[in-house]
mmCIF file of C-alpha atoms in Angstrom:
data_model
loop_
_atom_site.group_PDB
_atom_site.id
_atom_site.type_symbol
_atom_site.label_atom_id
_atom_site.label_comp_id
_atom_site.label_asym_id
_atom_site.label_seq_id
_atom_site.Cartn_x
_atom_site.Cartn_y
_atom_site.Cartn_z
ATOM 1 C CA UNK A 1 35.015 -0.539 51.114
ATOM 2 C CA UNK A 2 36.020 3.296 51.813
ATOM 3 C CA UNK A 3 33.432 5.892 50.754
ATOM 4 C CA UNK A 4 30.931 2.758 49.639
ATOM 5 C CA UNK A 5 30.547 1.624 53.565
ATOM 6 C CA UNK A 6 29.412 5.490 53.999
ATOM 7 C CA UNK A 7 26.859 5.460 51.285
ATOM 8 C CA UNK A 8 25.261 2.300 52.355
ATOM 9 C CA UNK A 9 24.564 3.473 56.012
ATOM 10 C CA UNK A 10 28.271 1.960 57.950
ATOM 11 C CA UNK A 11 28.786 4.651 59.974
ATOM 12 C CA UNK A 12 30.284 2.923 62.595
ATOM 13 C CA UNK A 13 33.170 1.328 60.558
ATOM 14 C CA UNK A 14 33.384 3.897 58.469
ATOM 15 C CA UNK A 15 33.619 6.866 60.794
ATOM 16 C CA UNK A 16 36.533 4.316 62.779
ATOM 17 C CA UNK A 17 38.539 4.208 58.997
ATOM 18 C CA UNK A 18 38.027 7.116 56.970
ATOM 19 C CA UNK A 19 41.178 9.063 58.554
ATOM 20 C CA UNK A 20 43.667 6.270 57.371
ATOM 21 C CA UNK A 21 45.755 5.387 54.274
ATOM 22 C CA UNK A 22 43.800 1.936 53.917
ATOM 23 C CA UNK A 23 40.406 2.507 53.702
ATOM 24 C CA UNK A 24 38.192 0.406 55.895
ATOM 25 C CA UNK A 25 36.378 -2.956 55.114
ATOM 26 C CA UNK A 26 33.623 -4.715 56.207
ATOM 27 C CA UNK A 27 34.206 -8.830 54.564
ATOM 28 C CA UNK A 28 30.991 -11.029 54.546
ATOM 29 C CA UNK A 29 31.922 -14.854 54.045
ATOM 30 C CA UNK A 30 29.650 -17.537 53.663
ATOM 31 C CA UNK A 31 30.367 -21.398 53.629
ATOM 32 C CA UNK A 32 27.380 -24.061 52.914
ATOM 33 C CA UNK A 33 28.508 -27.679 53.893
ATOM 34 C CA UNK A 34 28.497 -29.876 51.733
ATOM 35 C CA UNK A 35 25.193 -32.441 51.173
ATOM 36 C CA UNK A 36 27.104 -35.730 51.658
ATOM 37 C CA UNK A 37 27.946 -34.666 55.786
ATOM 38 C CA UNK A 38 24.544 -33.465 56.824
ATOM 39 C CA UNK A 39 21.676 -35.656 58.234
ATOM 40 C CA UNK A 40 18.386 -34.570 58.877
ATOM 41 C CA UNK A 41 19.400 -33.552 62.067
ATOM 42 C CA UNK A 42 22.154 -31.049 61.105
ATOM 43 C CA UNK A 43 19.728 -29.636 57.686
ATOM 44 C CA UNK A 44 16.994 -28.507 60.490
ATOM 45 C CA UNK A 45 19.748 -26.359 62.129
ATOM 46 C CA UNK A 46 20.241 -22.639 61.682
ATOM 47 C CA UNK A 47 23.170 -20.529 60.812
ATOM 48 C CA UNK A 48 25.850 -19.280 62.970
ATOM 49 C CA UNK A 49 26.762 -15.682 62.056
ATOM 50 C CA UNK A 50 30.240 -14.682 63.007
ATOM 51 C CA UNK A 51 31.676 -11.433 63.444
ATOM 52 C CA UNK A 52 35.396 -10.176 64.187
ATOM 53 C CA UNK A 53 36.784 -7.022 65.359
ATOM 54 C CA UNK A 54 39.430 -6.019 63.139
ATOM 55 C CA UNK A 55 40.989 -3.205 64.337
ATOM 56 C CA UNK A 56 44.467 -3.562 62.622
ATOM 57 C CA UNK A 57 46.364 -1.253 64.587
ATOM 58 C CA UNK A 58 44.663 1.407 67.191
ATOM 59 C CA UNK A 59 45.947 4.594 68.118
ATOM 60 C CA UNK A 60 43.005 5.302 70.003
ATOM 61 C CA UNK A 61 42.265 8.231 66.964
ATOM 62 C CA UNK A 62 42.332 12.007 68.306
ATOM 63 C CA UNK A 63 41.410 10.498 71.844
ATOM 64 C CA UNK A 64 45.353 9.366 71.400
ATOM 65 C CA UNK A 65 46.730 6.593 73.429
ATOM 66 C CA UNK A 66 49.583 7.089 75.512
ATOM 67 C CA UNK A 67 53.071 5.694 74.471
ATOM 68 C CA UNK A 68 53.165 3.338 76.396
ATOM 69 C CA UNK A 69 49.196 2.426 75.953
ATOM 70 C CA UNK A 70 49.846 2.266 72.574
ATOM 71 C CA UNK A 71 52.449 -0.002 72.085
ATOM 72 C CA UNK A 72 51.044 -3.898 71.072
ATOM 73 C CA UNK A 73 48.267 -2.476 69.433
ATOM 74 C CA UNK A 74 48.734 -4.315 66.175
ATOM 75 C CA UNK A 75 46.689 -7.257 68.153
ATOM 76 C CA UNK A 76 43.586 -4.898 68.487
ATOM 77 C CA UNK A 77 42.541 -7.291 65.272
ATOM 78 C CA UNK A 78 42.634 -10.641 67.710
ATOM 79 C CA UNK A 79 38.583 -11.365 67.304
ATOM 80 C CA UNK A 80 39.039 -11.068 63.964
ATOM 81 C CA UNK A 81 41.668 -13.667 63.748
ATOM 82 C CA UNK A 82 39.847 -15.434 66.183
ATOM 83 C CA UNK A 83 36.540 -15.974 64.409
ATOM 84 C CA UNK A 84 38.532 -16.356 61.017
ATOM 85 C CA UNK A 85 40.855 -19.114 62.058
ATOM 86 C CA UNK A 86 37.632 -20.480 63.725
ATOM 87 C CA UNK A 87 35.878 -20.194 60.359
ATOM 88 C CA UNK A 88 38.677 -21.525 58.451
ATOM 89 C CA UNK A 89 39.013 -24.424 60.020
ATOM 90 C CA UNK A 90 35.496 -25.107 60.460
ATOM 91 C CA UNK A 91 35.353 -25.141 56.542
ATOM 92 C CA UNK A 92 38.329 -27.387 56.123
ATOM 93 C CA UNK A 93 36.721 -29.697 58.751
ATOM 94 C CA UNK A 94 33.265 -29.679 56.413
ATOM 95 C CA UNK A 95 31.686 -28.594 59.369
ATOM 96 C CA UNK A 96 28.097 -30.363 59.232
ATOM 97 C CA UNK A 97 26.623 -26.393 60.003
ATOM 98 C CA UNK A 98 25.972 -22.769 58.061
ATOM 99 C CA UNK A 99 28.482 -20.476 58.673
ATOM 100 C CA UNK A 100 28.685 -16.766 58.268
ATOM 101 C CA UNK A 101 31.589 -14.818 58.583
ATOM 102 C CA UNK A 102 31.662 -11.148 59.239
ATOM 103 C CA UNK A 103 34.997 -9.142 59.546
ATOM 104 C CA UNK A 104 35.195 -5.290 60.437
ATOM 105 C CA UNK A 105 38.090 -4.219 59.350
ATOM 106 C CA UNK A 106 39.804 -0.698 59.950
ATOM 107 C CA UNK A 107 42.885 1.194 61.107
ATOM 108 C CA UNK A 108 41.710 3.598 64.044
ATOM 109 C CA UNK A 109 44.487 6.362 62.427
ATOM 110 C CA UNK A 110 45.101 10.066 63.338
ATOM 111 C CA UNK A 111 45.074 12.283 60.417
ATOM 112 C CA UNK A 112 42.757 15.449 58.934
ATOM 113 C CA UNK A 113 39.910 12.802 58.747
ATOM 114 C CA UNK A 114 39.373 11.200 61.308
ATOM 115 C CA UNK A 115 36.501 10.966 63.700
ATOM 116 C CA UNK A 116 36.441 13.285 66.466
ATOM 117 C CA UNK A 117 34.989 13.353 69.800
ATOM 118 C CA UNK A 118 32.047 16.070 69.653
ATOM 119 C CA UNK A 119 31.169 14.330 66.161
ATOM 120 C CA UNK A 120 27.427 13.010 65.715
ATOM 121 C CA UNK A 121 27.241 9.457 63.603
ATOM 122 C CA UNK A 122 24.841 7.221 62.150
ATOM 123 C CA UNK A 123 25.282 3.794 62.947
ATOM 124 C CA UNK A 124 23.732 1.148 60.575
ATOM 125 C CA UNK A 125 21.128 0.319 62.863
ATOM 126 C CA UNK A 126 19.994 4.028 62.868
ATOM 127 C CA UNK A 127 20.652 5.093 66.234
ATOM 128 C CA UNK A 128 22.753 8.043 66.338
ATOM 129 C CA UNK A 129 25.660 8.163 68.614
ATOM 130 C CA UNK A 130 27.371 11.216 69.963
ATOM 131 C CA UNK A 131 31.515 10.595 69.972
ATOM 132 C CA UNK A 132 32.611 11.395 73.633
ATOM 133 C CA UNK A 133 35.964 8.994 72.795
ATOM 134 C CA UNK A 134 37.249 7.650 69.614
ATOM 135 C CA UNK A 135 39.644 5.209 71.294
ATOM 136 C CA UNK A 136 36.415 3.455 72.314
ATOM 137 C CA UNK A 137 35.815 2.025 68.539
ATOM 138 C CA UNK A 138 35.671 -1.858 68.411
ATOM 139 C CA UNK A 139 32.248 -1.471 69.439
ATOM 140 C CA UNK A 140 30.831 1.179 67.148
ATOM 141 C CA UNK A 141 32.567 -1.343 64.359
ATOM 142 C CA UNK A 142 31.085 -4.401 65.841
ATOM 143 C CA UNK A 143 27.521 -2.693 66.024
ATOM 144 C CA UNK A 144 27.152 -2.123 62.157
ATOM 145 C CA UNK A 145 28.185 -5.883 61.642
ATOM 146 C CA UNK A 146 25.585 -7.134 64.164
ATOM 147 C CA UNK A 147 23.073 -4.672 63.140
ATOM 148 C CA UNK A 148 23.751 -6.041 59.518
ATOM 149 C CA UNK A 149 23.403 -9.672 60.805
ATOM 150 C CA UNK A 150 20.529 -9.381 62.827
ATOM 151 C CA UNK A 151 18.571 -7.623 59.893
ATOM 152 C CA UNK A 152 19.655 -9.385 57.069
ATOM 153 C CA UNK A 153 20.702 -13.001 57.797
ATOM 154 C CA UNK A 154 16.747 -14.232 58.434
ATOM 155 C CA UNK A 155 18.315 -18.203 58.716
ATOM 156 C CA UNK A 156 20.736 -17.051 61.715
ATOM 157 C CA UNK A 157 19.757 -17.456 65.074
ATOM 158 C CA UNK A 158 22.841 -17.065 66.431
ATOM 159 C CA UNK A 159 24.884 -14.059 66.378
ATOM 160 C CA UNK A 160 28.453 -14.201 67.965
ATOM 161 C CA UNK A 161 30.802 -11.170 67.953
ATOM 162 C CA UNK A 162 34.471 -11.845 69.269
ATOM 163 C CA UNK A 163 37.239 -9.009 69.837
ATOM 164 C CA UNK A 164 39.626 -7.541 72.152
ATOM 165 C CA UNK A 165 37.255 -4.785 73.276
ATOM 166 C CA UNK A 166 37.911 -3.343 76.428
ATOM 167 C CA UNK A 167 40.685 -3.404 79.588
ATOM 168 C CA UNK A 168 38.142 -3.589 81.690
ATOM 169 C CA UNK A 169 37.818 -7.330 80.751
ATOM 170 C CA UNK A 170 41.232 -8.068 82.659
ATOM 171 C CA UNK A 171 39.712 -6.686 85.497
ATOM 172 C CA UNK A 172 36.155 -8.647 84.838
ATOM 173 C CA UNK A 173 37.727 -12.542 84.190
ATOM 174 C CA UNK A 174 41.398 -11.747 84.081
ATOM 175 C CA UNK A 175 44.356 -12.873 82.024
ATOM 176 C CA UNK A 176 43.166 -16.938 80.675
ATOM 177 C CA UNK A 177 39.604 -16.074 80.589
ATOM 178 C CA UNK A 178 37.543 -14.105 78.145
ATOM 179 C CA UNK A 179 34.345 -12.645 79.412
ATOM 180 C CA UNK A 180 31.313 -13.207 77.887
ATOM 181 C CA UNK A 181 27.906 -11.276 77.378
ATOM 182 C CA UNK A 182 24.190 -13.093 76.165
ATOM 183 C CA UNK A 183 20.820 -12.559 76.186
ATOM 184 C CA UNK A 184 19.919 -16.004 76.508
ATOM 185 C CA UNK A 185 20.991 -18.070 79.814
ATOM 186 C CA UNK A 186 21.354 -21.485 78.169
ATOM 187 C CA UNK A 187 23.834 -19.924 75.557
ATOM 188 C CA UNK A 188 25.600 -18.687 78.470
ATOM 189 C CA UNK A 189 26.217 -22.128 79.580
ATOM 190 C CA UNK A 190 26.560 -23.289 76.212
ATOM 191 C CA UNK A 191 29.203 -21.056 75.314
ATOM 192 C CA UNK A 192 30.887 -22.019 78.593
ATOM 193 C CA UNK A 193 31.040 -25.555 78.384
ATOM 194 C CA UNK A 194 32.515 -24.705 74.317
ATOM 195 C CA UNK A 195 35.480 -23.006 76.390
ATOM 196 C CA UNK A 196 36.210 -26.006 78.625
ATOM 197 C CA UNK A 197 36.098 -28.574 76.015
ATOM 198 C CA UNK A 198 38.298 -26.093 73.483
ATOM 199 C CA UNK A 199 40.566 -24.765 76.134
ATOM 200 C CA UNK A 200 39.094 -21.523 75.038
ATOM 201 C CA UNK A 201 37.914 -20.468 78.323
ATOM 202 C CA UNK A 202 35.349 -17.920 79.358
ATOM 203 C CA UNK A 203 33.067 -16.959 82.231
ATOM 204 C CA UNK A 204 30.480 -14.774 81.933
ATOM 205 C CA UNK A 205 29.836 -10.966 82.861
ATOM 206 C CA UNK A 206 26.736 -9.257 84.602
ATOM 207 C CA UNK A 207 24.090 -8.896 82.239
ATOM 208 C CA UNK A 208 22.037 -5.981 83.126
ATOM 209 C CA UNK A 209 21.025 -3.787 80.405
ATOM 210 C CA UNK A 210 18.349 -2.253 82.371
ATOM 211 C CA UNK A 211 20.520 -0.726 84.836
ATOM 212 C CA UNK A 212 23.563 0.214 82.805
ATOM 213 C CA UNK A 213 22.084 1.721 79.598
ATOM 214 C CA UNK A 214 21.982 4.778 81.670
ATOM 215 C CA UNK A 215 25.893 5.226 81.090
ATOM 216 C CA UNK A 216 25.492 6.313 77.696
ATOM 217 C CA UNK A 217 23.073 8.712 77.865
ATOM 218 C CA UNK A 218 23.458 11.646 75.248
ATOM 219 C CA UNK A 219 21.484 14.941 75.369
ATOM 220 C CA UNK A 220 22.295 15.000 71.370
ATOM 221 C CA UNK A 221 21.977 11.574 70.043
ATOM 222 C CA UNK A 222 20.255 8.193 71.000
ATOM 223 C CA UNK A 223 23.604 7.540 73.012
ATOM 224 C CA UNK A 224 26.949 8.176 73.506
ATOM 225 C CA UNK A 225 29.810 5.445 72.732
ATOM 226 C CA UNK A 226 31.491 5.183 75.770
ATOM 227 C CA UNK A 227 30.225 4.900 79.742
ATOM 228 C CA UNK A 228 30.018 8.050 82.298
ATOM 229 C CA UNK A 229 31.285 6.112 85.249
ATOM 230 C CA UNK A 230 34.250 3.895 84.273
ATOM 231 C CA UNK A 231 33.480 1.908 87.536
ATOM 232 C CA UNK A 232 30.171 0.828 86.388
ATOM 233 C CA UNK A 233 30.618 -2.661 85.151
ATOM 234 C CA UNK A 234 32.210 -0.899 82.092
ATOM 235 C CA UNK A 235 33.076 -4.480 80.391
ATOM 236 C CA UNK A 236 29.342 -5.661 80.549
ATOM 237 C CA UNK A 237 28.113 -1.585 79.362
ATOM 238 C CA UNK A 238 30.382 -2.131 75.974
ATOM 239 C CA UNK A 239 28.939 -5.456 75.079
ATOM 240 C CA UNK A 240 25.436 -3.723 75.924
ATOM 241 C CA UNK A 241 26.624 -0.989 73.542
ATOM 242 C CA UNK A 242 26.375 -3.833 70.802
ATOM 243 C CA UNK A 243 23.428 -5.312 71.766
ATOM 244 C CA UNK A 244 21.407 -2.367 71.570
ATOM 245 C CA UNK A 245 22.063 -2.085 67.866
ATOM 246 C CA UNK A 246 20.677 -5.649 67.004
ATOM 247 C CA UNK A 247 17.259 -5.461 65.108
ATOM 248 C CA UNK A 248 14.248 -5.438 66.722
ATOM 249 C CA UNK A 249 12.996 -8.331 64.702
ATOM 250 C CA UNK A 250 15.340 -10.816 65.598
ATOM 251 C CA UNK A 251 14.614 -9.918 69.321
ATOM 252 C CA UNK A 252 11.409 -11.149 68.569
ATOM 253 C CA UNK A 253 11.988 -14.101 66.817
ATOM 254 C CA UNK A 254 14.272 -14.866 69.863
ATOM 255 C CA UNK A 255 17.324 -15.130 67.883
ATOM 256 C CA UNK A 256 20.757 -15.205 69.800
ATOM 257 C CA UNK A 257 23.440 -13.336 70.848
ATOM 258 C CA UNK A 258 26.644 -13.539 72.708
ATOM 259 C CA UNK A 259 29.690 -11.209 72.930
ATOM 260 C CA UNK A 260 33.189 -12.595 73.891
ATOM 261 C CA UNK A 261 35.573 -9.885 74.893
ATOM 262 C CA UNK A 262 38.895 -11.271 74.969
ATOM 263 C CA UNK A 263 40.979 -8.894 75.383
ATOM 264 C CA UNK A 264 43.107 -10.591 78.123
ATOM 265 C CA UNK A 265 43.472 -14.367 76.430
ATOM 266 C CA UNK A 266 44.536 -12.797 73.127
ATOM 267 C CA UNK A 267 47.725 -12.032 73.748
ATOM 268 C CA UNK A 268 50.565 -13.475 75.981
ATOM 269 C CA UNK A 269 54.699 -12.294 76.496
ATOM 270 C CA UNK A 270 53.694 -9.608 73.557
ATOM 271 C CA UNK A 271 52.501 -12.456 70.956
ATOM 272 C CA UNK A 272 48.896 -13.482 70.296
ATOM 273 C CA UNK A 273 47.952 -16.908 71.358
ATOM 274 C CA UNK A 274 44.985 -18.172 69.026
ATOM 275 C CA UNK A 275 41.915 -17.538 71.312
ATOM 276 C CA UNK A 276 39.247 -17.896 69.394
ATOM 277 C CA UNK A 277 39.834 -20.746 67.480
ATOM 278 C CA UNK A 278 38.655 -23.757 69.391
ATOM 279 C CA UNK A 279 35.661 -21.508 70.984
ATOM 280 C CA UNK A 280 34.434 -21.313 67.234
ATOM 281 C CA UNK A 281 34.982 -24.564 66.349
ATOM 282 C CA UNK A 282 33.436 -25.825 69.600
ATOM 283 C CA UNK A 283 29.995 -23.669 69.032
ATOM 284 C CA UNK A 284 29.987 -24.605 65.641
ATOM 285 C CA UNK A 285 30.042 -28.313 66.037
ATOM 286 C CA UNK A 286 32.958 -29.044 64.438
ATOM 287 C CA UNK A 287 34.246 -32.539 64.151
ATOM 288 C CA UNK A 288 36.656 -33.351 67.483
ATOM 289 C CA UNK A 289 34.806 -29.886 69.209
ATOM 290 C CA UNK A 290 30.926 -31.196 69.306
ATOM 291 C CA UNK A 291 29.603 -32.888 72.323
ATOM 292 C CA UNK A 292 28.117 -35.444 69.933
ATOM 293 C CA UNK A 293 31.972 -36.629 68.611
#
């Protein structure tokens, strides 16, 4: 919490949080099913880490949004929800899997504090990043968590972050569709098939790390936090923004990852809808979401 998230290494979150009244939070939730649902099959399985942008209301910080822009906001915590209800209900379903929960939770506020662009931070990974937008923060929040996952969480091989990251996705997969970001292709189909038997749906993005890393080049820091050329396959360079914070260990002990940006599906007529839910429950396994039921 608050000045603790700085002194253990958060930048990201904390740098989001530290110019508002609530001081930011990063909650870690675990949930261990119970003996009497698991057979062998399910003990030889590994964790499922999730982790939830939390952005409880976004301004966009000094890089302010515009009145209009602004307005509806308050859902800029949908992954979070998302990943929590999915949790949640996982637990009350006794879920025959290992379940992590991450949540990143901050209020992107204008005040004496806060970040600005210009500023230099050090994300919990260790890269530095160079702020050339604070209204692009989900992902420098997101990034601790999965850097904090990746390094930490040595029975996870699965790593899935969930928020309502960028515009862009609209343009990506549109309004009913979240888009979605992996380094492996069969969890790309996996994660598609969760959506159609959830009603969660999702399609994925271009994955091409290769090529886009280039848009966030810094001359001052190992990167910046948002792209050069907005035209760029923006939606796939912010989930590459995250992925390039996960440890370097896991990437060789082939662990997972996969990014759902639903910025689109989250909300509908100025209300959030619940996206998020079924997709979790779905990957998970849970009872009524698992290919297997």
């Amino acid at each position: 919490v608050g000045e603790e998230l700085k002194e253990k290494g958060y930048g990201g979150i904390y740098n989001v949080g530290k110019g508002a009244t609530h001081p930011p939070r990063l909650v870690i939730m675990t949930y261990d099913p119970p003996k009497d649902v698991l057979t062998e099959e399910d003990e030889e399985q590994s964790a499922i880490t999730l982790v939830g942008k939390g952005i409880v209301y976004d301004t966009g910080g000094l890089a302010i949004k515009s009145r209009v822009g602004m307005c509806g906001m308050k859902h800029d915590m949908g992954g979070a929800a998302g990943v929590l209800g999915g949790f949640t209900a996982a637990v009350r379903l006794r879920t025959p899997r290992k379940i992590r929960l991450m949540l990143c939770l901050a209020e992107n506020a204008i005040g004496p504090k806060s970040v600005r662009n210009d500023d230099i931070i050090t994300q919990y990974s260790g890269k530095t990043v160079e702020i050339n937008n604070s209204d692009a923060e989900g992902r420098l929040v997101l990034s601790d968590a999965v850097a904090h996952a990746t390094k930490h969480f040595d029975d996870s091989d699965l790593v899935v972050d969930m928020a309502t990251l960028t515009g862009a996705q609209l343009v990506s997969t549109g309004k009913m569709h979240a888009a979605i970001l992996t380094n492996k292709e069969e969890l790309e189909h996996t994660a598609v098939k969760a959506g159609l038997t959830s009603g969660d749906l999702c399609y994925p993005l271009l994955y091409a790390p290769e090529l886009l890393k280039k848009e966030f080049n810094s001359k001052v820091a190992d990167m910046k936090n948002s792209v050069k050329d907005r035209s760029n396959a923006q939606c796939s360079c912010a989930g590459h923004f995250i992925e390039s914070h996960i440890d370097s260990d896991y990437i060789e002990r082939d662990g997972g990852w996969l990014h759902v940006d639903m910025a689109g599906p989250g909300t509908k007529a100025e209300r959030g809808t619940g996206y998020g839910v079924g997709l979790v429950l779905s990957l998970v396994g849970a009872a009524g979401f698992s290919s297997r039921n």
